[in-house]
Coordinates of C-alpha atoms and ligand atoms in Angstrom, one line a residue:
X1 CA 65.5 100.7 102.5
X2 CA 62.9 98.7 100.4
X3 CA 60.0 97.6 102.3
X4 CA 58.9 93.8 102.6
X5 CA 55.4 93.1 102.8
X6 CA 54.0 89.7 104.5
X7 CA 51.3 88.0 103.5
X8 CA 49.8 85.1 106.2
X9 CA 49.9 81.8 104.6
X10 CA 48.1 79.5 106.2
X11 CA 45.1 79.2 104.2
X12 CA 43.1 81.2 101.5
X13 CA 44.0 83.1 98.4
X14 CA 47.5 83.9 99.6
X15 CA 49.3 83.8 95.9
X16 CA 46.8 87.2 94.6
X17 CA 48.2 89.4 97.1
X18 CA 51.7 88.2 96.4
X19 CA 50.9 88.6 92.7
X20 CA 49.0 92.2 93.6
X21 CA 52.0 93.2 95.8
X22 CA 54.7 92.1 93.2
X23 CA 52.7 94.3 90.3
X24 CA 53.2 97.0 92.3
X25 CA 57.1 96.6 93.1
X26 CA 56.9 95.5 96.4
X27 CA 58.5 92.4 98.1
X28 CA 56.2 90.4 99.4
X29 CA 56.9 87.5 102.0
X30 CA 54.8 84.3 102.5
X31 CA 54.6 84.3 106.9
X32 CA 53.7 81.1 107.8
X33 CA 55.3 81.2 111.4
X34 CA 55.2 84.2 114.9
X35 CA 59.5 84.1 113.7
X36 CA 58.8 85.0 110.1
X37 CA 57.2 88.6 111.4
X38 CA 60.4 90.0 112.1
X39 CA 61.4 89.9 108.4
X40 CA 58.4 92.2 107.1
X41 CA 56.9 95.5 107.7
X42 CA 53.6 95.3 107.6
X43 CA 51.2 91.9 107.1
X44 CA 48.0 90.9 104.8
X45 CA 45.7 88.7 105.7
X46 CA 43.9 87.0 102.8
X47 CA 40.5 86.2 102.6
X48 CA 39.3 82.4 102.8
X49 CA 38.0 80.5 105.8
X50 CA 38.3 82.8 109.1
X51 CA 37.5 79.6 111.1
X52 CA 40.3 77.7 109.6
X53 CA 42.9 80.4 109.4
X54 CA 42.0 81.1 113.3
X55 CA 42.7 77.9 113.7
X56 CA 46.5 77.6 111.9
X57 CA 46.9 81.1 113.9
X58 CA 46.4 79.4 116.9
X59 CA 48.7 76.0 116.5
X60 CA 51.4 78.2 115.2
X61 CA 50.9 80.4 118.4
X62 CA 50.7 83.1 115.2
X63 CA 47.4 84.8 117.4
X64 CA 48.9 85.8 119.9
X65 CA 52.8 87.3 118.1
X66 CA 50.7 88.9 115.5
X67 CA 48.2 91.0 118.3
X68 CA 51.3 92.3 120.4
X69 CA 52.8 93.4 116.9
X70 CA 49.4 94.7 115.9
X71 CA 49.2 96.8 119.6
X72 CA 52.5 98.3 118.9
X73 CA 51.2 99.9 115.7
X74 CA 52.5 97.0 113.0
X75 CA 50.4 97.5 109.9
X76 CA 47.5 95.0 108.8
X77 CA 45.3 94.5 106.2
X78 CA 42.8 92.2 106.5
X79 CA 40.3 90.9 103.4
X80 CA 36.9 89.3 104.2
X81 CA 37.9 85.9 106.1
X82 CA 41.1 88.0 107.2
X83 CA 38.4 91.1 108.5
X84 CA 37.1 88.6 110.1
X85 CA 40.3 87.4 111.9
X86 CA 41.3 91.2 113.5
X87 CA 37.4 91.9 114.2
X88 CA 36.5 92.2 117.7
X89 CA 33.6 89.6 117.3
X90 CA 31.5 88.2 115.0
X91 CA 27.1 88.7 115.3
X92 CA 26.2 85.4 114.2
X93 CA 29.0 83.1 115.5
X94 CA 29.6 84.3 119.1
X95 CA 31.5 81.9 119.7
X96 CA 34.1 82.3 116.9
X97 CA 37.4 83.7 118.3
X98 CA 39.2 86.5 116.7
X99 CA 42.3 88.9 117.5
X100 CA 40.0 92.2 118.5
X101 CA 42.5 94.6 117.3
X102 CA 40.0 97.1 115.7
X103 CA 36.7 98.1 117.2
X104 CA 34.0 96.2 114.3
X105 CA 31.4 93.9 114.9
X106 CA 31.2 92.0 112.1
X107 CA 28.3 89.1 110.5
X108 CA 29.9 86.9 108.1
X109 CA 28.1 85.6 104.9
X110 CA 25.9 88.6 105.2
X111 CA 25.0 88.9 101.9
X112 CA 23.0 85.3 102.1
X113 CA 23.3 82.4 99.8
X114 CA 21.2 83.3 97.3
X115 CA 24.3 86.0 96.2
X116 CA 27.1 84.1 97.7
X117 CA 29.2 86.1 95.2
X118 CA 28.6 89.6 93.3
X119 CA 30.3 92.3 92.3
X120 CA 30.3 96.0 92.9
X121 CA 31.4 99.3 91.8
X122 CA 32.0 101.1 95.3
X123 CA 33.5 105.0 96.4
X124 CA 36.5 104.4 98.8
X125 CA 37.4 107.2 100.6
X126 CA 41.6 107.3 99.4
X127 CA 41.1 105.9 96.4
X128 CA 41.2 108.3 93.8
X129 CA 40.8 108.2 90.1
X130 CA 36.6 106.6 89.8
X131 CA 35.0 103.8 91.7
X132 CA 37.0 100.7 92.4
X133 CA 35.3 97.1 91.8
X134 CA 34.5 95.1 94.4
X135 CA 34.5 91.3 94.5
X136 CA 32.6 89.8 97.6
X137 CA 32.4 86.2 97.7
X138 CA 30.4 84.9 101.0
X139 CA 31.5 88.4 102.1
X140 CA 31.1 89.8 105.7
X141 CA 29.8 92.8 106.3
X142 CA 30.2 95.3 109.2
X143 CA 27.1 95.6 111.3
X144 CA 28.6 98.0 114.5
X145 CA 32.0 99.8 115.0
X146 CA 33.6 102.1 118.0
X147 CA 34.2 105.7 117.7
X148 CA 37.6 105.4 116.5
X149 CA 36.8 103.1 113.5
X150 CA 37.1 105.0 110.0
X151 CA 34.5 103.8 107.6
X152 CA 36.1 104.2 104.2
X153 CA 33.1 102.6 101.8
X154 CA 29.5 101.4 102.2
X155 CA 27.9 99.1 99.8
X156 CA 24.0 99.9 100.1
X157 CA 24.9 101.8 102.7
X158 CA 26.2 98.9 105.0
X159 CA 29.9 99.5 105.9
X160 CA 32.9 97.2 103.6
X161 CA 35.7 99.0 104.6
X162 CA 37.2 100.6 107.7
X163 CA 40.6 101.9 109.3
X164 CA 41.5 102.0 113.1
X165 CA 45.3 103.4 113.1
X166 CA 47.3 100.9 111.7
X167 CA 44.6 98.4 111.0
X168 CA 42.6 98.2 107.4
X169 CA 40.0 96.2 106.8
X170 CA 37.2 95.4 103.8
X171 CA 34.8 92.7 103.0
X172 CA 36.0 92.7 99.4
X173 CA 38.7 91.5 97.3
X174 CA 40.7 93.8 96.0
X175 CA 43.4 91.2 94.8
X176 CA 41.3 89.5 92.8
X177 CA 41.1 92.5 90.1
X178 CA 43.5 93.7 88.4
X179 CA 42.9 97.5 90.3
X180 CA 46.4 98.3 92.8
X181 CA 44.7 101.1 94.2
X182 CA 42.8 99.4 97.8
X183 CA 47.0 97.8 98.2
X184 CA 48.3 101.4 97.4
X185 CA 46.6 102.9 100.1
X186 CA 47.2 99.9 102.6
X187 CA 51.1 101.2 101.4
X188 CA 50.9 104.4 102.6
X189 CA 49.9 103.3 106.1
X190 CA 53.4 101.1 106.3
Ligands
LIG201 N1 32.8 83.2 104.4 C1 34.2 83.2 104.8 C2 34.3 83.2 106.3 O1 33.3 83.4 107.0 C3 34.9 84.4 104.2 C4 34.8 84.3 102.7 C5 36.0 84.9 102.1 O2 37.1 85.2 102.7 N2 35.9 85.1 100.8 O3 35.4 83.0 106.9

């Protein structure tokens, strides 16, 4: 059986990891609705606006299907506005609800405005084969984590990337380059 990969489209770069996910052979699914969840194995959720997306999440009741399926071990991927979504709070916006399914603390726009958007070439434990490039655009960064939270790449020694069992996160975008490798290893985890 051929696995189906979902990827949550409500708002952000959505068509990248389709694209990303297609490169590779995979089938990938546009979710839009708690229903559509059934269909796929695992889910990615894109970077853009963690605010807004929370928001969709919420009208769709998408928050609260996707964190039962999440605490039954359903895979996840989340990139920048989508780490921020499965975080289990956010420094700067206290307020700003997420779905807490992995133990990070995160700040978003951590970088500042003066470098909204930079680049990167970054050692991710699993990735094999030299660095990997890293796009962050208004990226957020990972500023505490439990005991249980893997920390699979620093940039200047803050943490970008982490695992918690079935649940991958990273500040970058890895489906804005051309490199499969960050999606491969979300693969192996399905
Ligand atoms: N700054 C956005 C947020 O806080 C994230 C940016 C992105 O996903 N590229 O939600």
């Amino acid at each position: 059986m051929s696995i189906k990969v979902g990827v949550l489209g409500l708002q952000g770069d959505i068509r990248e990891h389709v694209e990303i996910l297609k490169k590779l052979g995979i089938e990938a699914v546009v979710v839009k609705l708690p229903e559509h969840l059934e269909k796929v194995d695992a889910l990615i959720i894109p970077g853009g606006e963690s605010t807004t997306i929370w928001k969709l999440m919420k009208i769709t009741r998408m928050n609260e299907a996707l964190k039962e399926k999440i605490e039954k071990g359903f895979p996840v991927y989340g990139t920048c506005a989508g780490m921020i979504v499965l975080s289990s709070g956010v420094e700067n916006y206290p307020e700003q609800e997420t779905l807490k399914v992995i133990d990070i603390k995160v700040r978003r726009n951590a970088f500042g405005r003066q470098v909204e958007s930079f680049e990167a070439d970054l050692n991710i434990k699993g990735v094999s084969d030299g660095l990997f490039r890293g796009i962050f655009i208004r990226a957020p960064l990972i500023v505490d984590y439990g005991e249980n939270v893997e920390i699979l790449c620093e940039y200047e020694e803050n943490p970008v990337m982490a695992r918690q069992g079935n649940v991958l996160v990273s500040s970058f975008h890895p489906e804005l380059t051309e490199d499969t490798r960050v999606h491969e290893l979300f693969l192996k985890m399905i």
